[in-house]
Amino acid sequence: MLSQVYRSGFQPFHQRLLPWVQSTALSRSHRVQPSTIRHVRSWSNIPFITVPLSRAHGKSFAHRSELKHAKRIVVKLGSAVVTRGDECGLALGRLASIVEQVSVLQNQGREMMLVTSGAVAFGKQRLRHEILLSQSVRQALHSGQNQLKEMAIPVLEARACAAAGQSGLMALYEAMFTQYSICAAQILVTNLDFHDEQKRRNLNGTLHELLRMNIVPIVNTNDAVVPPAEPNSDLQGVNVISVKDNDSLAARLAVEMKTDLLIVLSDVEGLFDSPPGSDDAKLIDIFYPGDQQSVTFGTKSRVGMGGMEAKVKAALWALQGGTSVVIANGTHPKVSGHVITDIVEGKKVGTFFSEVKPAGPTVEQQGDMARSGGRMLATLEPEQRAEIIHHLADLLTDQRDEILLANKKDMEEAEGRLAAPLLKRLSLSTSKLNSLAIGLRQIAASSQDSVGRVLRRTRIAKNLELEQVTVPIGVLLVIFESRPDCLPQVAALAIASGNGLLLKGGKEATHSNRILHLLAQEALSIHGVKEAIQLVNTREEVEDLCRLDKMIDLIIPRGSSQLVRDIQKAAKGIPVMGHSEGICHMYVDSEASVDKVTRLVRDSKCEYPAACNALETLLIHRDLLRTPLFDQIIDMLRVEQVKIHAGPKFASYLTFSPSEVKSLRTEYGDLELCIEVVDSVQEAIDHIHKYGSSHTDVIVTENEKTAEFFLQHVDSACVFWNASTRFSDGYRFGLGAEVGISTSRIHARGPVGLEGLLTTKWLLRGQDHVVSDFSEHGSLKYLHENLPVPQRNTN
């Protein structure tokens, strides 16, 4: 067994013995109680933080987000999790990862208990080794080496395997937990220990005492003596359940010990509505009592006594007793290293059992509705989609009072909680609504031939013609913060492009988003496609939404640079279109006009400093220092109360300089500006490429040649000459609106309007054409003739 420990990456036992004795003695004599823990530590890549843990037991958690408050937790490790694929021996790497996660949670002040399988598999490995060794010796003595290949291993009785493996399994756990200065204790139980009142009280008292001493109890059925499971009437009520496998043991233990959370790890992702692997199988995110009839159970796992049906029954029994339950995959190499901590953090992992059914649809159901609604939307005539958008524009002005009243509620609730720039973004006004309505009508006008437009026609051969046409991307997920005006803009673009839409707004705009979404659905209802646009109101975390790769085709974040970066990091297999930062530059050339510069700088920086297209860095040619033009710029910024940060070169020219910039790659989003000095237009371009975010960059000059050089060489989504950075906007570009600004080097870059939400498909029309007709001896030849494309309607 110790050789296995060494192979799994631990130090040899003699090197660990002395510190283990010291740490164990210290932990037992000077144990720090969970309530007094204050330090922040970490093991591996899993953070260790202290969390407030206090909850009266009696009712299970209603939502995943509440699981972080769980104090007492049982983790059940199924046989498939603990054992190797050959069912002989333990999966040491996986087991070490689980021990690490349990240790992290234990050291956060939680009370962890393990219900583990593995004794039979571990014993089987030991007994097989002993049998092979004894057989090889006997046969070598009597029959010669040539018969060793024919040795057969007899069928091993499970109880004997359990007896041989139990001590080794516990020794392995003890060695692993020792790495984290945690003590573990083994408890073997049978069904009688729960049904005999005295034994049950003894077991309860032992477990409570171990938890009080900050020891992790490791519980298992005593498979060396336990009788075979018999059919009975268990699982009929809270007080009746027989311990016939580790699933029922974990459930009984969880209720007996009044635990907050039971985590059941198996070899499947969770509970599916049909056997995993079948074509239509879908993972059930949340399972409610009474849903059993909608589930078809398959066979039991490859090892162990129970199957998914046994797990569900045990889980529902524990849920009925006041313990929350999550069934998840503990074997997948990509998630097993953090599956337990992810569950406790409330992440969308496995199947969560809840007694509280939400009033509305789940996000998965909303995704399906958006998909089917979007497909219906795409089949409408262009005039019908335009009519929906016009109706939405009318509703924005007709229902102005109701919208502003809802927005007022959001503003009042956000007062004192949000920074001034975010409050400004949150605010709606009559002028904003009027501008929104005008932009929506522009979208309606430009959408007439967006979907189904022919981009290319090719005659492949006689009577075989190919077309490339525009089609919707599918289902869009748009996540936005503090910007309720974003909702009707994005909704109109989704309608015009025939895309289904999932919207996730910030909670600070709850009231505004709700009424705007209702108006969008009212407009969609005139042509029976109300469900194409869905507002996600459940407690879905953004990170969880980014994992729905089977129902979302494109994610578009609109918000802070931190939000965009988090989404880009969290998105698994889903493209993200957006920009993480808006570090916009303006280069003032030596030949810049005095009259133009101050107007352009003021508008770019001061008109709306919280916008992503606001100026953040002003690059000034060295020859302009100590000139009237430079003085005018500084005076204007002082009047506008803009805080100046000096770049390194600019600071070197000044005797008393403003605060030196901490980073030249900063998006302030406020009345703050970095000023730096450059020697030439090429140095300005190099600075932009090094410190910019490829968003919007401007040159101010009267020299056309210099301006064209700048326009051609700056590699950003938007590059302007003698124009404010604030023009980088879908409405100002004439797109009607935008879903965001993309700095990615994909098909859509800069302000993304209607065109950026379309992709293409190929249509081939033939008459019994087969590829073999075009072979060397075939009867047909490829023509590949370009055909005229229908003219686009620009009215």
Short mmCIF file of N, CA and C in Angstrom, two decimals, residues 89-203:
data_model
loop_
_atom_site.label_atom_id
_atom_site.label_comp_id
_atom_site.label_asym_id
_atom_site.label_seq_id
_atom_site.Cartn_x
_atom_site.Cartn_y
_atom_site.Cartn_z
N GLY A 89 -8.04 -2.35 -7.44
CA GLY A 89 -7.18 -1.27 -6.98
C GLY A 89 -7.87 0.07 -7.05
N LEU A 90 -7.25 1.06 -6.44
CA LEU A 90 -7.85 2.38 -6.29
C LEU A 90 -7.30 3.37 -7.30
N ALA A 91 -8.13 4.35 -7.66
CA ALA A 91 -7.70 5.45 -8.52
C ALA A 91 -7.03 6.49 -7.64
N LEU A 92 -5.72 6.34 -7.43
CA LEU A 92 -5.02 7.11 -6.41
C LEU A 92 -5.00 8.61 -6.71
N GLY A 93 -4.78 8.98 -7.96
CA GLY A 93 -4.75 10.41 -8.30
C GLY A 93 -6.09 11.08 -8.04
N ARG A 94 -7.15 10.40 -8.42
CA ARG A 94 -8.50 10.94 -8.20
C ARG A 94 -8.81 11.03 -6.71
N LEU A 95 -8.42 10.02 -5.98
CA LEU A 95 -8.68 9.99 -4.54
C LEU A 95 -7.90 11.10 -3.83
N ALA A 96 -6.67 11.34 -4.26
CA ALA A 96 -5.87 12.40 -3.66
C ALA A 96 -6.50 13.77 -3.89
N SER A 97 -7.07 13.97 -5.09
CA SER A 97 -7.74 15.24 -5.40
C SER A 97 -8.97 15.44 -4.53
N ILE A 98 -9.73 14.37 -4.31
CA ILE A 98 -10.92 14.46 -3.46
C ILE A 98 -10.53 14.78 -2.02
N VAL A 99 -9.49 14.14 -1.54
CA VAL A 99 -9.02 14.40 -0.17
C VAL A 99 -8.58 15.86 -0.04
N GLU A 100 -7.93 16.38 -1.07
CA GLU A 100 -7.50 17.77 -1.02
C GLU A 100 -8.70 18.71 -0.90
N GLN A 101 -9.74 18.47 -1.70
CA GLN A 101 -10.93 19.34 -1.65
C GLN A 101 -11.63 19.23 -0.30
N VAL A 102 -11.77 18.02 0.22
CA VAL A 102 -12.39 17.83 1.53
C VAL A 102 -11.57 18.56 2.59
N SER A 103 -10.26 18.51 2.49
CA SER A 103 -9.39 19.16 3.47
C SER A 103 -9.56 20.67 3.42
N VAL A 104 -9.66 21.23 2.21
CA VAL A 104 -9.86 22.67 2.06
C VAL A 104 -11.15 23.09 2.75
N LEU A 105 -12.23 22.35 2.51
CA LEU A 105 -13.51 22.69 3.12
C LEU A 105 -13.47 22.50 4.64
N GLN A 106 -12.80 21.44 5.10
CA GLN A 106 -12.66 21.21 6.54
C GLN A 106 -11.93 22.37 7.20
N ASN A 107 -10.90 22.87 6.55
CA ASN A 107 -10.13 23.95 7.13
C ASN A 107 -10.78 25.31 6.96
N GLN A 108 -11.89 25.37 6.25
CA GLN A 108 -12.70 26.59 6.21
C GLN A 108 -13.62 26.69 7.43
N GLY A 109 -13.65 25.64 8.24
CA GLY A 109 -14.52 25.64 9.40
C GLY A 109 -15.75 24.78 9.21
N ARG A 110 -15.82 24.07 8.11
CA ARG A 110 -16.96 23.17 7.87
C ARG A 110 -16.70 21.83 8.54
N GLU A 111 -17.75 21.04 8.69
CA GLU A 111 -17.64 19.70 9.29
C GLU A 111 -17.88 18.68 8.19
N MET A 112 -16.82 18.02 7.77
CA MET A 112 -16.87 17.11 6.64
C MET A 112 -16.92 15.66 7.11
N MET A 113 -17.72 14.86 6.41
CA MET A 113 -17.78 13.41 6.63
C MET A 113 -17.71 12.71 5.29
N LEU A 114 -17.02 11.58 5.24
CA LEU A 114 -16.90 10.80 4.01
C LEU A 114 -17.62 9.47 4.17
N VAL A 115 -18.38 9.11 3.16
CA VAL A 115 -18.91 7.75 3.05
C VAL A 115 -18.24 7.17 1.81
N THR A 116 -17.42 6.18 1.99
CA THR A 116 -16.55 5.75 0.89
C THR A 116 -16.69 4.27 0.57
N SER A 117 -16.64 3.97 -0.69
CA SER A 117 -16.48 2.60 -1.16
C SER A 117 -15.00 2.36 -1.36
N GLY A 118 -14.64 1.19 -1.87
CA GLY A 118 -13.26 0.92 -2.24
C GLY A 118 -12.60 -0.20 -1.49
N ALA A 119 -13.17 -0.62 -0.35
CA ALA A 119 -12.52 -1.69 0.41
C ALA A 119 -12.49 -2.99 -0.39
N VAL A 120 -13.58 -3.31 -1.08
CA VAL A 120 -13.64 -4.55 -1.86
C VAL A 120 -12.61 -4.52 -2.99
N ALA A 121 -12.54 -3.40 -3.71
CA ALA A 121 -11.60 -3.29 -4.83
C ALA A 121 -10.16 -3.36 -4.33
N PHE A 122 -9.88 -2.67 -3.21
CA PHE A 122 -8.53 -2.68 -2.67
C PHE A 122 -8.16 -4.08 -2.19
N GLY A 123 -9.11 -4.75 -1.53
CA GLY A 123 -8.86 -6.11 -1.08
C GLY A 123 -8.72 -7.08 -2.24
N LYS A 124 -9.50 -6.89 -3.29
CA LYS A 124 -9.40 -7.75 -4.46
C LYS A 124 -8.00 -7.66 -5.06
N GLN A 125 -7.45 -6.45 -5.09
CA GLN A 125 -6.11 -6.28 -5.63
C GLN A 125 -5.09 -7.03 -4.78
N ARG A 126 -5.23 -6.93 -3.46
CA ARG A 126 -4.28 -7.60 -2.57
C ARG A 126 -4.41 -9.11 -2.67
N LEU A 127 -5.66 -9.61 -2.68
CA LEU A 127 -5.87 -11.06 -2.73
C LEU A 127 -5.42 -11.64 -4.06
N ARG A 128 -5.68 -10.93 -5.15
CA ARG A 128 -5.22 -11.40 -6.47
C ARG A 128 -3.70 -11.52 -6.48
N HIS A 129 -3.05 -10.53 -5.88
CA HIS A 129 -1.60 -10.55 -5.83
C HIS A 129 -1.11 -11.77 -5.03
N GLU A 130 -1.76 -12.01 -3.88
CA GLU A 130 -1.36 -13.15 -3.04
C GLU A 130 -1.60 -14.47 -3.77
N ILE A 131 -2.75 -14.59 -4.43
CA ILE A 131 -3.08 -15.83 -5.14
C ILE A 131 -2.10 -16.08 -6.28
N LEU A 132 -1.83 -15.02 -7.06
CA LEU A 132 -0.88 -15.18 -8.16
C LEU A 132 0.50 -15.58 -7.65
N LEU A 133 0.90 -14.96 -6.54
CA LEU A 133 2.21 -15.28 -5.99
C LEU A 133 2.29 -16.73 -5.54
N SER A 134 1.27 -17.19 -4.81
CA SER A 134 1.29 -18.57 -4.32
C SER A 134 1.18 -19.57 -5.46
N GLN A 135 0.34 -19.27 -6.47
CA GLN A 135 0.20 -20.17 -7.61
C GLN A 135 1.50 -20.26 -8.40
N SER A 136 2.14 -19.12 -8.57
CA SER A 136 3.38 -19.13 -9.36
C SER A 136 4.46 -19.94 -8.67
N VAL A 137 4.52 -19.86 -7.33
CA VAL A 137 5.52 -20.65 -6.60
C VAL A 137 5.23 -22.13 -6.72
N ARG A 138 3.95 -22.53 -6.51
CA ARG A 138 3.59 -23.95 -6.59
C ARG A 138 3.84 -24.51 -7.98
N GLN A 139 3.39 -23.76 -9.00
CA GLN A 139 3.52 -24.28 -10.35
C GLN A 139 4.97 -24.30 -10.80
N ALA A 140 5.74 -23.34 -10.31
CA ALA A 140 7.16 -23.35 -10.68
C ALA A 140 7.86 -24.59 -10.11
N LEU A 141 7.40 -25.00 -8.91
CA LEU A 141 8.01 -26.17 -8.29
C LEU A 141 7.57 -27.47 -8.95
N HIS A 142 6.31 -27.56 -9.37
CA HIS A 142 5.77 -28.82 -9.86
C HIS A 142 5.66 -28.92 -11.37
N SER A 143 5.43 -27.82 -12.04
CA SER A 143 5.09 -27.93 -13.47
C SER A 143 6.06 -27.21 -14.38
N GLY A 144 6.93 -26.40 -13.87
CA GLY A 144 7.82 -25.64 -14.74
C GLY A 144 7.22 -24.31 -15.14
N GLN A 145 8.10 -23.47 -15.68
CA GLN A 145 7.68 -22.10 -16.01
C GLN A 145 6.72 -22.04 -17.19
N ASN A 146 6.70 -23.09 -18.04
CA ASN A 146 5.89 -23.02 -19.25
C ASN A 146 4.40 -23.03 -18.97
N GLN A 147 3.97 -23.34 -17.77
CA GLN A 147 2.54 -23.39 -17.47
C GLN A 147 2.06 -22.17 -16.69
N LEU A 148 2.94 -21.21 -16.44
CA LEU A 148 2.53 -20.04 -15.66
C LEU A 148 1.48 -19.22 -16.39
N LYS A 149 1.52 -19.22 -17.72
CA LYS A 149 0.58 -18.42 -18.50
C LYS A 149 -0.84 -18.94 -18.38
N GLU A 150 -0.99 -20.20 -17.96
CA GLU A 150 -2.32 -20.79 -17.91
C GLU A 150 -2.97 -20.67 -16.53
N MET A 151 -2.34 -19.93 -15.62
CA MET A 151 -2.90 -19.80 -14.28
C MET A 151 -4.22 -19.07 -14.32
N ALA A 152 -5.20 -19.57 -13.61
CA ALA A 152 -6.52 -18.93 -13.53
C ALA A 152 -6.75 -18.44 -12.11
N ILE A 153 -7.31 -17.24 -12.01
CA ILE A 153 -7.58 -16.67 -10.69
C ILE A 153 -9.02 -17.00 -10.32
N PRO A 154 -9.26 -17.63 -9.20
CA PRO A 154 -10.63 -17.98 -8.82
C PRO A 154 -11.47 -16.74 -8.54
N VAL A 155 -12.78 -16.92 -8.58
CA VAL A 155 -13.69 -15.84 -8.24
C VAL A 155 -13.53 -15.51 -6.76
N LEU A 156 -13.34 -14.23 -6.47
CA LEU A 156 -13.07 -13.81 -5.10
C LEU A 156 -14.37 -13.37 -4.43
N GLU A 157 -14.59 -13.88 -3.24
CA GLU A 157 -15.81 -13.54 -2.50
C GLU A 157 -15.70 -12.13 -1.96
N ALA A 158 -16.78 -11.32 -2.11
CA ALA A 158 -16.73 -9.90 -1.79
C ALA A 158 -16.40 -9.64 -0.33
N ARG A 159 -16.96 -10.44 0.59
CA ARG A 159 -16.71 -10.20 2.00
C ARG A 159 -15.24 -10.39 2.34
N ALA A 160 -14.64 -11.41 1.75
CA ALA A 160 -13.21 -11.65 1.98
C ALA A 160 -12.38 -10.49 1.44
N CYS A 161 -12.76 -10.00 0.26
CA CYS A 161 -12.05 -8.85 -0.31
C CYS A 161 -12.18 -7.63 0.60
N ALA A 162 -13.39 -7.40 1.14
CA ALA A 162 -13.60 -6.27 2.02
C ALA A 162 -12.75 -6.39 3.28
N ALA A 163 -12.68 -7.61 3.85
CA ALA A 163 -11.88 -7.82 5.05
C ALA A 163 -10.40 -7.55 4.78
N ALA A 164 -9.93 -7.95 3.59
CA ALA A 164 -8.53 -7.76 3.25
C ALA A 164 -8.21 -6.31 2.89
N GLY A 165 -9.21 -5.58 2.42
CA GLY A 165 -8.94 -4.24 1.92
C GLY A 165 -9.26 -3.10 2.86
N GLN A 166 -10.04 -3.37 3.90
CA GLN A 166 -10.51 -2.28 4.75
C GLN A 166 -9.37 -1.56 5.46
N SER A 167 -8.43 -2.30 6.03
CA SER A 167 -7.33 -1.67 6.77
C SER A 167 -6.43 -0.88 5.83
N GLY A 168 -6.16 -1.43 4.66
CA GLY A 168 -5.32 -0.72 3.70
C GLY A 168 -5.97 0.55 3.19
N LEU A 169 -7.28 0.50 2.95
CA LEU A 169 -8.00 1.68 2.49
C LEU A 169 -7.91 2.79 3.53
N MET A 170 -8.11 2.44 4.79
CA MET A 170 -8.09 3.46 5.84
C MET A 170 -6.67 4.02 6.01
N ALA A 171 -5.66 3.15 5.90
CA ALA A 171 -4.28 3.62 6.01
C ALA A 171 -3.96 4.62 4.90
N LEU A 172 -4.50 4.37 3.73
CA LEU A 172 -4.28 5.28 2.60
C LEU A 172 -4.93 6.64 2.86
N TYR A 173 -6.17 6.62 3.33
CA TYR A 173 -6.84 7.87 3.67
C TYR A 173 -6.07 8.64 4.75
N GLU A 174 -5.62 7.91 5.76
CA GLU A 174 -4.88 8.55 6.85
C GLU A 174 -3.63 9.23 6.32
N ALA A 175 -2.91 8.54 5.42
CA ALA A 175 -1.68 9.11 4.86
C ALA A 175 -1.99 10.36 4.04
N MET A 176 -3.08 10.33 3.29
CA MET A 176 -3.43 11.47 2.44
C MET A 176 -3.89 12.67 3.26
N PHE A 177 -4.75 12.45 4.23
CA PHE A 177 -5.23 13.56 5.05
C PHE A 177 -4.10 14.17 5.89
N THR A 178 -3.10 13.35 6.22
CA THR A 178 -1.97 13.85 6.99
C THR A 178 -1.24 14.97 6.26
N GLN A 179 -1.26 14.93 4.92
CA GLN A 179 -0.58 15.97 4.15
C GLN A 179 -1.18 17.36 4.44
N TYR A 180 -2.40 17.40 4.92
CA TYR A 180 -3.07 18.68 5.21
C TYR A 180 -3.28 18.88 6.71
N SER A 181 -2.53 18.12 7.52
CA SER A 181 -2.59 18.23 8.99
C SER A 181 -4.00 17.99 9.50
N ILE A 182 -4.68 17.04 8.89
CA ILE A 182 -6.04 16.68 9.31
C ILE A 182 -6.05 15.22 9.74
N CYS A 183 -6.74 14.98 10.82
CA CYS A 183 -6.87 13.62 11.34
C CYS A 183 -8.17 13.01 10.84
N ALA A 184 -8.13 11.73 10.48
CA ALA A 184 -9.32 11.01 10.02
C ALA A 184 -9.56 9.81 10.93
N ALA A 185 -10.84 9.42 11.03
CA ALA A 185 -11.20 8.28 11.87
C ALA A 185 -12.16 7.38 11.11
N GLN A 186 -11.99 6.07 11.26
CA GLN A 186 -12.82 5.11 10.54
C GLN A 186 -13.98 4.62 11.40
N ILE A 187 -15.16 4.51 10.76
CA ILE A 187 -16.33 3.95 11.42
C ILE A 187 -16.98 2.96 10.45
N LEU A 188 -17.11 1.70 10.88
CA LEU A 188 -17.78 0.67 10.09
C LEU A 188 -19.16 0.42 10.69
N VAL A 189 -20.17 0.40 9.86
CA VAL A 189 -21.54 0.24 10.36
C VAL A 189 -22.27 -0.82 9.56
N THR A 190 -23.36 -1.29 10.13
CA THR A 190 -24.31 -2.17 9.45
C THR A 190 -25.71 -1.61 9.67
N ASN A 191 -26.66 -2.26 9.08
CA ASN A 191 -28.04 -1.81 9.21
C ASN A 191 -28.50 -1.82 10.67
N LEU A 192 -28.01 -2.79 11.44
CA LEU A 192 -28.43 -2.91 12.83
C LEU A 192 -28.01 -1.70 13.67
N ASP A 193 -26.91 -1.06 13.27
CA ASP A 193 -26.43 0.08 14.04
C ASP A 193 -27.39 1.26 13.97
N PHE A 194 -28.24 1.29 12.99
CA PHE A 194 -29.23 2.36 12.88
C PHE A 194 -30.58 1.94 13.47
N HIS A 195 -30.89 0.67 13.42
CA HIS A 195 -32.21 0.22 13.89
C HIS A 195 -32.22 -0.14 15.37
N ASP A 196 -31.05 -0.43 15.94
CA ASP A 196 -30.97 -0.65 17.38
C ASP A 196 -30.78 0.71 18.05
N GLU A 197 -31.69 1.09 18.91
CA GLU A 197 -31.71 2.44 19.46
C GLU A 197 -30.43 2.77 20.22
N GLN A 198 -29.94 1.82 21.03
CA GLN A 198 -28.72 2.06 21.80
C GLN A 198 -27.52 2.25 20.88
N LYS A 199 -27.42 1.37 19.87
CA LYS A 199 -26.29 1.48 18.93
C LYS A 199 -26.38 2.78 18.13
N ARG A 200 -27.60 3.16 17.79
CA ARG A 200 -27.79 4.40 17.02
C ARG A 200 -27.33 5.60 17.84
N ARG A 201 -27.69 5.61 19.14
CA ARG A 201 -27.25 6.71 20.00
C ARG A 201 -25.73 6.72 20.15
N ASN A 202 -25.15 5.53 20.29
CA ASN A 202 -23.69 5.44 20.40
C ASN A 202 -23.01 5.99 19.13
N LEU A 203 -23.54 5.59 17.97
CA LEU A 203 -22.98 6.05 16.70
C LEU A 203 -23.09 7.57 16.58
#
